[in-house]
Amino acid sequence: MKIISVENVVKCFPVGDGKFTALDHISLDFFTGEFAGLVGPSGSGKTTLLNIIGSLDKPSKGKAQVAGKDIEALTHKQAAQLRNHSIGFIFQVFNLLPVYTVFENVEFALLLQKKPWHERKKAVMDALEWVGLENMADKKISKLSGGESQRVAIARAMVKRPRIMLADEPSANLDAKNTHSIMETMKTLNQEFKTTFLFSTHDEKVMQYLDRIIHLEDGKVVKDEIITSRKEDF
Amino acid sequence: MIHFLLKGLLRDKNRSLFPIIIVSIGVALTVFLSGYIKGVMGDMIDTTAKFDTGHVKVMTRAYAKNIDQMPNDLALMGVEKLTKELARKYPEVTWVKRIKFTGLLDVPDDKGETIRQGPAMGLAIGLFSGSGREVARMNIKNSIKAGKIPENPGEALIGIELAQKLKLKPKDIVTYLGSTMNGSMAFMNFIVTGFVRFGSQSLDKGAIIIDIFDAQEMLDMPDACGEILGFFENNVYFDSKAQILASAFNTEYFDESEEFSPVMVRLKDQANLAYYMDYVDLYTMIFVGIFVIAMSVVLWNTGLLGGLRRYQEFGIRLALGESKDMIFRSLIIEALLIGTTGSVLGTIIGLIATWILQVHGIDISSMTANSTIMVPSIIRSKVTPDLFYIGFIPGLFAMVLGNLLAGIGIFKRQTAQLFKELEI
Ligand SMILES: Nc1ncnc2c1ncn2[C@@H]1O[C@H](COP(=O)(O)OP(=O)(O)OP(=O)(O)O)[C@@H](O)[C@H]1O
Ligand SMILES: [Mg+2]
């Protein structure tokens, strides 16, 4: 099933008097359960594309359909709804809320969905188990290592069981061991829940886990390679 | 959700404790300063009340009409009974009898021949016959510049400049010449026990202060006096209280046909004080207004910085699916909470401080002892009703305004741009 469809998307930013084209007629489709990544030099437009797919930004031209919604037509509220229910984000810096505990950071997304306490508790503990942090539920964020923090971020993004996970350079602040460990965790989640993962990365270690690598350069797709043909039917 | 946000708010001292402290300090200062200004600027009124008008004053209607002439022929009669009645009906008010009079002071030589003479304005109070409260009220002990306070009938205090003019020394004898209540000749010898300087021109240049009993005898006014003055607790004037008191009294005692029926007037009704007090109110408002604006700017900055510091948090919350409206709203609610808490705390602190300085004024008379200008000898603040809300203006307004502006900043920014800042 097609879950993300990007059609002739152009994104321009105003620069001085003129404008800068960050995405130049991009067309891409992603299917449920893909484990794909955008790679390319700095400034090639990876983050810009992820932001559009994540409904944090809108295309200047073209169409982007995500989980059945037209991104360019969404209001602020509708975009927030889409993010709340269907999209999980993981960032380069872990972006956890420092005043809350591990449990509370993960719980936050479910509070937004107004889930009752017993459901929240179970879902949060499950999510912490997926990332191997079930014993750290009450820890303060400031007491966590980098690897642990990124695991909390993964649990937070996954706890609402989104259909799409967007990860912008998730390994940039991690060492090799932690990078492998979180990639394995995410791969497992991808297989278990059929969650579609879309990465943006420079990191060889990340790339070796990807099933599909899309090369961007100057806002254009220059190569779209399938690494392993997946056995499961999309 | 609200619970969750509150939890975060309480744990993050940068968002809760520190802004509350800043707001509280600002609000407490605003409250205290306005109470202080009201107190100090009201001090002249206070002095006038103590020496002249009281907080309320009872006299005959005829006396009230001609008050400038100190017409003791129109004085109140049966004042023992009236004072007792007043004390019974209004026990929270202190009632004292006073007589004002004019006449000549004559300094005789050994043979009784006049050496020097000068006009004098007399004030008769409970100097040693009363409970000593009048002496305290006028701060007489500290105002004596030479000699001592009278202790016996036939003793008097004299304004220091008048004493110099008449070349008097303590224990000299002066003769008062004037007229009695009935218009016949009055004269009496006084031993001058001391000289006083109150800092008021008219008193220092022309006053003779004697005991009320001496005055009654000298002016042939048994059981009579010109004025009965009422003073509120802690010597602080409240116009609303005076108004209620006066209208209750006047309803009861007013008699159209009797021009010697007693009438009560407020401090504000006397000696053009209404004009002066409105003037003080205006200046107080201007002072407080300036301070409120200054405080608002400080708190506005605090709110703004708080909002800017939290871009990261807002980015995360947006990514997790909160809409901008929701974040904006929670930001304002938070500011309201903090602003209210800080304002309540600050108001309480400010009120307590103001109240303390109202009850226990700071006595600066030792510092101003040698001053020749009129300086209040005790600094007092004053708790007025507006102090209960005035602090909320900078407290709440500035806090919310700061967050509002910060929030608008966030709103205006492209969502994606917020993320740009996140990833640095
Ligand atoms: N809001 C913006 N205003 C102006 N230019 C922008 C804006 N956002 C991105 N750009 C520009 O668009 C281009 C693509 O940026 P983008 O962040 O998508 O690159 P990237 O591939 O993610 O790079 P990196 O690997 O460094 O993260 C860059 O040249 C960037 O300067
Ligand atoms: Mg990027």
XYZ file of C-alpha atoms and ligand atoms in Angstrom:
690
model
C 0.000 0.000 0.000
C 1.290 3.409 -0.940
C 1.612 5.476 2.214
C 3.710 8.441 1.071
C 3.442 9.903 -2.369
C 5.482 12.898 -3.442
C 4.720 14.304 -6.863
C 6.772 17.006 -8.547
C 7.416 18.743 -5.269
C 9.286 22.037 -5.466
C 10.358 23.947 -2.358
C 11.770 27.428 -2.640
C 13.047 29.648 0.158
C 13.296 33.391 -0.221
C 16.945 34.437 -0.131
C 17.710 38.116 -0.339
C 15.831 39.443 -3.372
C 15.565 36.134 -5.193
C 14.756 32.635 -4.091
C 16.619 29.427 -3.479
C 15.267 26.122 -4.779
C 15.901 23.499 -2.094
C 13.749 20.810 -3.701
C 13.514 20.690 -7.474
C 10.637 18.599 -8.831
C 10.959 15.598 -6.559
C 8.748 12.586 -7.185
C 8.922 9.595 -4.836
C 6.565 6.908 -3.557
C 6.927 4.902 -0.356
C 5.027 1.794 0.593
C 3.960 0.541 3.977
C 6.783 -1.169 5.786
C 9.668 0.346 3.835
C 12.963 1.043 5.625
C 14.325 3.758 3.398
C 16.812 6.600 3.618
C 17.629 9.896 1.978
C 21.343 10.428 1.560
C 23.281 13.213 -0.047
C 25.654 16.032 0.696
C 24.854 18.766 3.145
C 22.341 21.189 1.687
C 20.951 18.681 -0.786
C 17.436 19.022 0.662
C 17.045 15.961 2.888
C 15.668 17.769 5.921
C 13.480 19.969 3.745
C 11.834 16.901 2.225
C 11.387 15.195 5.602
C 9.750 18.362 6.963
C 7.261 18.398 4.114
C 6.434 14.718 4.564
C 6.140 15.348 8.305
C 3.616 18.171 7.667
C 5.899 20.658 9.380
C 6.232 22.557 6.125
C 4.383 22.842 2.844
C 5.641 22.416 -0.722
C 5.849 25.509 -2.901
C 4.621 23.483 -5.839
C 3.560 19.906 -6.424
C 1.654 17.416 -4.292
C 2.575 15.424 -1.230
C 0.165 12.850 0.097
C 0.932 11.295 3.480
C -1.251 8.647 5.109
C -4.074 9.655 2.810
C -3.824 13.394 3.531
C -2.810 16.144 1.112
C -0.091 18.039 2.956
C -0.509 21.265 0.992
C -4.189 21.472 1.933
C -3.917 20.869 5.675
C -4.682 23.556 8.222
C -2.397 23.971 11.254
C -4.797 21.933 13.336
C -5.155 19.166 10.783
C -1.400 18.981 10.359
C -1.040 18.672 14.122
C -3.613 15.879 14.107
C -1.721 14.049 11.383
C 1.541 14.324 13.323
C -0.150 13.304 16.517
C -1.663 10.133 15.114
C 0.360 8.994 12.147
C 3.901 10.337 12.299
C 6.731 9.805 14.754
C 9.813 12.033 14.690
C 13.362 11.289 15.743
C 15.948 14.040 15.615
C 19.677 14.394 15.577
C 19.614 16.013 19.009
C 17.353 13.969 21.163
C 14.977 16.775 22.059
C 13.554 15.292 25.191
C 11.780 17.474 27.712
C 14.296 17.771 30.537
C 11.841 18.449 33.355
C 10.020 15.183 32.824
C 10.994 11.596 33.548
C 11.600 8.964 30.893
C 8.079 7.664 31.418
C 6.517 11.118 31.172
C 8.412 11.995 28.006
C 7.028 8.923 26.326
C 3.582 9.450 27.828
C 3.230 12.958 26.384
C 2.092 11.918 22.892
C -0.642 9.753 24.386
C -1.835 12.595 26.598
C -2.344 14.620 23.454
C -4.502 11.792 22.161
C -6.469 11.914 25.447
C -5.903 8.236 26.152
C -6.968 7.078 29.644
C -4.326 6.380 32.262
C -4.369 2.572 32.229
C -4.008 2.539 28.444
C -1.210 5.092 28.624
C 0.641 3.189 31.293
C 0.559 -0.044 29.363
C 1.514 1.553 26.056
C 4.405 3.484 27.612
C 5.799 0.446 29.383
C 5.506 -1.585 26.166
C 7.322 1.112 24.205
C 10.090 1.281 26.823
C 10.428 -2.474 26.590
C 10.858 -2.305 22.794
C 13.849 -0.051 23.286
C 15.132 -1.912 26.342
C 14.538 0.857 28.893
C 11.724 -0.659 30.945
C 13.826 -0.302 34.099
C 14.501 3.383 33.584
C 10.928 4.639 33.520
C 11.383 6.929 36.525
C 14.806 8.252 35.605
C 15.436 11.915 34.965
C 16.363 12.787 31.397
C 19.518 14.547 32.562
C 20.805 11.267 34.012
C 20.684 9.439 30.659
C 23.532 8.690 28.247
C 23.279 9.698 24.591
C 22.303 6.212 23.493
C 19.661 5.969 26.194
C 18.281 9.382 25.274
C 17.878 8.407 21.628
C 16.124 5.225 22.764
C 13.689 7.293 24.788
C 13.110 9.421 21.694
C 12.397 6.271 19.683
C 10.009 5.013 22.363
C 8.288 8.410 22.412
C 7.856 8.365 18.647
C 6.736 4.733 18.571
C 4.417 4.679 21.587
C 1.436 5.889 19.565
C 2.167 3.238 16.941
C 2.471 5.710 14.067
C 2.340 4.472 10.500
C 5.352 6.552 9.556
C 8.615 7.261 11.399
C 10.803 10.107 10.204
C 14.372 10.105 11.508
C 16.627 13.034 10.627
C 20.246 12.006 11.166
C 19.437 9.945 14.259
C 23.019 8.747 14.672
C 24.783 12.073 14.390
C 25.395 12.310 18.120
C 25.974 8.617 18.808
C 29.022 6.370 18.817
C 29.241 3.240 16.633
C 27.962 0.844 19.263
C 24.903 2.922 20.052
C 24.239 3.578 16.369
C 24.113 -0.126 15.622
C 22.012 -0.782 18.635
C 19.323 1.811 17.817
C 19.303 0.803 14.137
C 18.696 -2.788 15.152
C 15.900 -1.716 17.465
C 14.281 0.306 14.724
C 14.660 -2.486 12.208
C 12.926 -4.840 14.640
C 10.079 -2.384 15.153
C 9.826 -1.931 11.399
C 9.415 -5.653 10.913
C 7.156 -6.211 13.879
C 4.716 -3.341 13.304
C 5.150 -2.709 9.577
C 5.940 0.893 10.415
C 7.382 2.773 7.472
C 10.766 4.312 8.323
C 12.289 7.169 6.406
C 15.775 8.335 7.382
C 17.987 11.178 6.374
C 21.634 10.389 6.893
C 25.297 10.778 5.997
C 26.263 7.804 8.084
C 27.541 4.600 6.427
C 26.572 2.629 9.542
C 22.973 3.722 9.116
C 22.970 3.094 5.375
C 23.936 -0.540 5.813
C 20.570 -1.200 7.466
C 18.495 0.457 4.770
C 16.496 -1.465 2.188
C 16.303 1.492 -0.131
C 18.621 4.451 -0.541
C 17.561 7.602 -2.334
C 20.398 9.895 -3.360
C 19.653 13.602 -3.413
C 21.816 16.293 -4.926
C 20.913 19.947 -5.248
C 17.299 19.164 -4.496
C 16.997 16.477 -7.160
C 16.800 12.686 -6.942
C 19.898 11.401 -8.695
C 19.593 7.749 -7.805
C 16.956 5.519 -6.210
C 18.374 2.097 -5.345
C 16.642 -0.884 -3.813
C 19.242 -2.757 -1.747
C 17.391 -5.930 -0.868
C 14.176 -6.868 -2.509
C 11.913 -7.431 0.441
C 10.200 -10.758 0.744
C 7.033 -9.318 2.240
C 4.589 -7.878 -0.178
C 4.034 -4.152 0.276
C -2.835 17.170 30.028
C -3.214 20.215 32.253
C -1.908 18.159 35.115
C 1.050 17.155 32.992
C 1.868 20.738 32.024
C 1.517 21.884 35.631
C 3.926 19.197 36.718
C 6.469 20.449 34.234
C 5.859 24.025 35.294
C 6.456 23.266 38.951
C 9.579 21.246 38.300
C 11.141 23.832 36.039
C 12.238 26.503 38.479
C 13.198 28.777 35.609
C 9.576 28.864 34.589
C 7.896 28.815 37.977
C 9.942 29.813 40.995
C 12.086 32.539 39.442
C 9.348 34.348 37.548
C 7.166 34.131 40.651
C 9.950 35.655 42.716
C 10.494 38.421 40.185
C 6.785 39.131 39.901
C 6.392 39.039 43.688
C 9.239 41.476 44.216
C 7.917 43.823 41.572
C 4.401 43.656 42.892
C 5.497 43.986 46.519
C 7.546 47.055 45.579
C 4.659 48.574 43.665
C 2.272 47.999 46.541
C 4.696 49.192 49.157
C 5.828 52.221 47.206
C 2.325 53.410 46.564
C 1.458 52.852 50.211
C 4.591 54.752 51.149
C 3.850 57.662 48.832
C 0.319 57.853 50.136
C 1.652 57.812 53.664
C 4.384 60.390 53.205
C 2.485 62.704 50.923
C -0.381 62.486 53.330
C 1.862 63.598 56.139
C 1.114 67.245 55.764
C -2.521 66.386 56.022
C -1.624 64.386 59.083
C 0.083 67.348 60.714
C -2.870 69.543 59.890
C -5.163 66.964 61.436
C -3.157 66.793 64.649
C -2.782 70.517 65.184
C -5.918 71.858 63.662
C -8.660 69.817 62.102
C -8.684 66.361 63.700
C -9.931 63.545 61.511
C -13.380 64.751 62.348
C -14.291 67.845 64.319
C -17.402 68.680 66.326
C -18.379 72.330 66.918
C -21.517 74.396 66.953
C -22.958 75.304 63.609
C -22.413 78.972 64.390
C -18.770 78.381 65.336
C -18.240 76.374 62.147
C -19.509 79.272 60.059
C -17.068 81.742 61.594
C -14.242 79.382 62.338
C -11.553 81.721 61.031
C -12.277 84.157 63.851
C -11.946 81.503 66.565
C -15.297 82.691 67.953
C -15.320 81.262 71.435
C -18.554 83.099 72.199
C -20.109 80.513 69.879
C -18.437 77.533 71.580
C -19.973 74.190 72.448
C -21.562 73.903 75.886
C -22.074 70.788 77.981
C -18.996 69.228 76.445
C -18.406 66.744 79.295
C -21.640 65.001 78.461
C -21.143 65.280 74.716
C -17.616 63.863 74.856
C -18.803 60.937 76.949
C -21.599 60.285 74.474
C -19.194 60.364 71.566
C -16.820 58.009 73.334
C -19.655 55.603 74.029
C -21.063 55.693 70.496
C -17.763 55.676 68.646
C -15.320 53.941 70.953
C -12.806 53.326 68.173
C -12.288 57.073 67.834
C -10.288 59.102 70.343
C -12.115 62.322 71.316
C -10.310 65.370 72.681
C -11.393 68.889 73.627
C -9.575 71.900 72.297
C -9.899 75.638 72.625
C -8.320 78.099 70.237
C -8.061 81.703 71.212
C -6.311 84.937 70.333
C -4.990 87.762 72.461
C -1.939 89.704 73.514
C 1.081 88.459 75.419
C 2.568 91.004 77.742
C 6.010 90.703 79.313
C 6.128 92.712 82.559
C 9.125 93.889 84.554
C 9.486 93.427 88.335
C 7.007 96.185 89.019
C 4.433 94.863 86.606
C 5.135 97.453 83.906
C 4.980 96.232 80.316
C 8.368 95.797 78.690
C 7.355 94.009 75.528
C 4.082 92.938 73.972
C 2.944 90.863 71.036
C -0.136 89.204 69.561
C -0.460 85.497 70.177
C -2.534 82.632 68.989
C -3.497 80.301 71.794
C -4.073 76.600 71.708
C -5.450 74.787 74.737
C -5.137 71.038 74.874
C -4.989 68.239 77.453
C -1.421 69.202 78.243
C -1.106 67.674 81.710
C -4.757 67.191 82.577
C -5.330 64.593 79.857
C -3.900 61.128 79.495
C -0.805 62.452 77.782
C -2.100 61.375 74.403
C -2.344 64.912 73.123
C 1.259 65.553 74.109
C 2.275 62.459 72.194
C 0.037 63.260 69.246
C 1.671 66.648 68.746
C 5.073 65.243 69.469
C 5.554 68.021 72.005
C 8.324 66.352 74.000
C 10.546 66.238 70.945
C 9.573 69.713 69.854
C 10.731 71.437 73.023
C 13.927 73.306 72.210
C 14.470 74.871 75.624
C 13.019 74.297 79.051
C 10.496 71.605 79.827
C 6.872 70.629 79.457
C 4.321 72.300 81.810
C 3.215 70.179 84.710
C 1.016 72.527 86.744
C -1.811 74.955 86.186
C -0.557 78.370 85.207
C 2.307 77.064 83.106
C 2.625 77.491 79.354
C 4.725 76.662 76.318
C 5.578 79.342 73.772
C 6.534 79.131 70.112
C 10.278 79.570 69.829
C 10.256 82.518 67.468
C 7.676 84.331 69.514
C 9.806 83.679 72.588
C 12.836 85.154 70.821
C 10.848 88.168 69.749
C 9.685 88.739 73.296
C 13.211 87.975 74.584
C 11.932 85.371 76.995
C 13.896 82.898 79.064
C 12.426 79.727 80.514
C 10.599 80.415 83.836
C 9.804 84.010 82.822
C 6.288 85.211 83.423
C 3.965 86.438 80.659
C 0.493 87.875 80.976
C -2.255 86.887 78.579
C -4.751 89.622 77.722
C -7.924 88.804 75.835
C -11.612 88.378 76.183
C -13.731 85.705 77.794
C -16.508 83.721 76.199
C -18.948 86.367 77.388
C -16.916 89.231 76.007
C -15.501 90.554 79.243
C -11.826 91.166 79.882
C -9.682 88.089 80.446
C -6.181 88.058 81.817
C -3.921 85.475 83.426
C -0.268 85.111 84.279
C 1.684 82.135 82.994
C 5.104 80.800 83.824
C 6.774 79.954 80.538
C 8.320 76.511 81.121
C 9.667 75.960 77.636
C 9.858 76.926 73.977
C 8.671 74.745 71.143
C 9.479 74.441 67.471
C 6.952 72.410 65.477
C 8.269 73.395 62.092
C 5.065 75.266 61.311
C 5.413 79.007 60.723
C 2.192 80.078 62.381
C 2.772 78.029 65.516
C 6.451 78.833 65.933
C 5.899 82.555 65.396
C 2.822 83.057 67.496
C 1.648 80.199 69.614
C 1.051 79.891 73.300
C 0.073 76.428 74.388
C -1.713 75.918 77.670
C -3.773 73.270 79.367
C -7.461 73.054 78.540
C -8.494 73.578 82.202
C -6.510 76.790 82.433
C -8.169 77.974 79.232
C -11.637 77.150 80.496
C -10.994 79.095 83.660
C -9.257 81.990 81.978
C -11.872 82.390 79.245
C -14.774 81.678 81.565
C -15.755 78.580 79.637
C -16.691 75.987 82.295
C -17.868 72.783 80.594
C -17.404 74.470 77.234
C -14.854 74.317 74.455
C -14.521 75.474 70.890
C -13.917 72.155 69.259
C -14.013 68.438 69.955
C -11.581 66.599 67.714
C -11.863 62.934 66.838
C -8.843 60.843 65.829
C -8.973 57.405 64.229
C -6.901 54.461 65.320
C -3.181 54.682 64.619
C -3.718 58.300 63.648
C -4.526 57.359 60.051
C -7.262 59.222 58.239
C -9.804 57.335 56.156
C -12.143 59.628 54.339
C -14.800 56.974 53.866
C -14.825 56.303 57.598
C -15.001 60.034 58.376
C -17.843 60.426 55.927
C -19.886 57.658 57.543
C -19.164 58.955 61.021
C -20.041 62.552 60.179
C -23.274 61.781 58.408
C -24.422 59.469 61.225
C -23.631 62.139 63.806
C -25.196 64.951 61.846
C -28.379 63.007 61.201
C -28.720 62.486 64.932
C -27.728 65.912 66.237
C -28.782 68.272 63.500
C -31.332 70.820 64.618
C -32.384 73.383 62.030
C -33.721 75.876 64.534
C -30.762 75.739 66.910
C -27.651 77.471 65.635
C -25.667 76.123 68.594
C -26.515 72.537 67.759
C -23.366 70.497 67.184
C -22.164 69.606 63.736
C -19.420 67.199 62.710
C -17.147 67.910 59.752
C -14.571 65.706 58.118
C -10.926 66.639 57.833
C -11.478 66.951 54.118
C -14.191 69.574 54.613
C -11.843 71.894 56.432
C -9.242 74.439 55.438
C -9.363 73.760 51.689
C -8.041 70.284 52.299
C -10.327 68.717 49.727
C -8.387 70.453 46.996
C -5.056 69.483 48.481
C -6.035 65.877 48.980
C -7.248 65.480 45.425
C -3.951 66.952 44.361
C -2.090 64.387 46.452
C -4.221 61.654 44.920
C -3.343 62.844 41.440
C 0.364 62.899 42.199
C 0.185 59.511 43.850
C -1.446 58.173 40.710
C 1.264 59.661 38.513
C 4.048 58.233 40.685
C 2.445 54.834 40.884
C 1.690 54.914 37.172
C 5.340 55.533 36.314
C 6.421 52.769 38.625
C 3.835 50.385 37.225
C 5.084 51.022 33.703
C 8.719 50.506 34.707
C 7.844 47.289 36.493
C 5.821 46.103 33.536
C 8.810 46.505 31.262
C 10.983 44.408 33.577
C 8.397 41.667 33.855
C 7.651 41.796 30.167
C 11.302 41.065 29.508
C 11.209 38.170 31.915
C 8.204 36.713 30.134
C 9.818 37.242 26.769
C 13.063 35.568 27.767
C 11.102 32.697 29.272
C 9.260 32.201 26.010
C 12.371 32.400 23.842
C 14.223 29.959 26.025
C 11.525 27.426 25.359
C 11.627 27.231 21.586
C 13.023 23.738 21.929
C 10.118 22.579 24.010
C 7.627 24.102 21.599
C 9.364 22.404 18.670
C 9.040 19.040 20.364
C 5.436 19.605 21.244
C 4.665 20.628 17.674
C 6.361 17.497 16.376
C 4.382 15.386 18.780
C 1.208 16.789 17.337
C 0.190 19.780 19.410
C -1.114 22.618 17.300
C 0.317 26.095 17.535
C -2.953 27.330 19.039
C -2.744 24.814 21.844
C 0.825 25.731 22.655
C -0.002 29.398 22.511
C -2.934 28.910 24.822
C -0.949 26.882 27.333
C 1.718 29.578 27.277
C -0.830 32.240 28.186
C -2.475 30.101 30.853
C 0.934 29.503 32.334
C 1.639 33.230 32.380
C -1.720 33.844 34.033
C -0.953 31.263 36.696
C 2.514 32.587 37.391
C 1.366 36.190 37.190
C -1.520 35.577 39.567
C 0.540 33.612 42.051
C 3.298 36.217 41.992
C 0.822 39.079 42.263
C -0.989 37.509 45.207
C 2.268 36.800 47.014
C 3.700 40.207 46.185
C 0.524 41.967 47.262
C 0.537 40.126 50.581
C 4.189 40.982 51.184
C 3.684 44.577 50.084
C 0.603 44.971 52.260
C 2.324 43.532 55.310
C 5.300 45.830 54.822
C 3.005 48.799 54.268
C 0.939 47.900 57.301
C 4.002 47.558 59.501
C 5.227 50.964 58.405
C 1.743 52.327 58.957
C 1.502 51.125 62.549
C 5.139 51.586 63.505
C 6.217 54.674 61.665
C 9.935 55.283 61.365
C 10.803 58.101 63.701
C 13.225 60.413 61.930
C 12.800 63.306 64.313
C 16.349 62.910 65.591
C 17.606 63.357 62.042
C 15.457 66.399 61.453
C 15.927 67.896 64.913
C 17.837 70.908 63.636
C 15.877 71.332 60.499
C 14.025 74.599 60.160
C 11.723 73.501 57.356
C 8.582 71.510 57.914
C 9.690 67.880 57.789
C 7.475 65.095 58.974
C 9.062 63.630 62.064
C 7.623 60.170 61.546
C 7.519 58.410 58.203
C 4.407 56.324 57.836
C 2.930 54.433 54.937
C -0.764 53.899 54.483
C -2.801 50.837 53.562
C -5.539 51.939 51.179
C -8.020 49.769 49.278
C -6.293 50.266 45.946
C -3.159 48.609 47.303
C -5.063 45.341 47.164
C -5.248 45.399 43.387
C -2.680 47.882 42.162
C 0.101 45.256 42.120
C -1.890 43.008 39.820
C -1.514 45.537 37.040
C 2.226 45.084 36.571
C 2.211 41.512 37.890
C -0.400 40.012 35.658
C -0.349 42.413 32.778
C 3.388 42.412 32.195
C 3.762 38.662 32.651
C 0.977 37.849 30.215
C 2.089 40.529 27.781
C 5.624 39.152 27.762
C 4.417 35.645 27.033
C 1.927 36.906 24.497
C 4.668 38.617 22.521
C 6.921 35.590 22.788
C 4.018 33.431 21.652
C 3.296 35.648 18.675
C 6.962 35.337 17.765
C 6.516 31.597 17.681
C 3.295 31.831 15.729
C 4.827 34.030 13.072
C 7.770 31.740 12.603
C 7.487 28.973 10.079
C 7.057 25.651 11.818
C 9.993 24.203 9.952
C 12.104 27.128 11.052
C 11.514 26.182 14.652
C 13.022 22.845 13.829
C 16.004 24.424 12.206
C 16.753 25.993 15.573
C 16.228 22.675 17.294
C 18.853 20.888 15.388
C 21.783 23.138 15.970
N 14.025 28.188 5.995
C 14.988 28.267 5.065
N 15.271 29.441 4.488
C 16.222 29.533 3.540
N 16.939 28.491 3.105
C 16.702 27.293 3.656
C 15.729 27.112 4.664
N 15.703 25.796 5.015
C 16.648 25.200 4.250
N 17.238 26.078 3.425
C 18.266 25.789 2.461
O 17.825 24.715 1.677
C 18.905 23.838 1.400
C 18.556 22.442 1.838
O 18.547 22.399 3.242
P 18.329 21.065 4.052
O 18.340 21.421 5.465
O 17.130 20.374 3.525
O 19.628 20.241 3.670
P 20.089 18.850 4.230
O 20.222 17.973 3.046
O 19.213 18.402 5.308
O 21.516 19.210 4.774
P 22.264 18.618 6.042
O 22.853 17.338 5.614
O 23.300 19.662 6.326
O 21.273 18.477 7.139
C 20.110 24.386 2.147
O 20.927 25.086 1.225
C 19.517 25.339 3.139
O 20.394 26.419 3.361
Mg 19.411 18.104 7.403
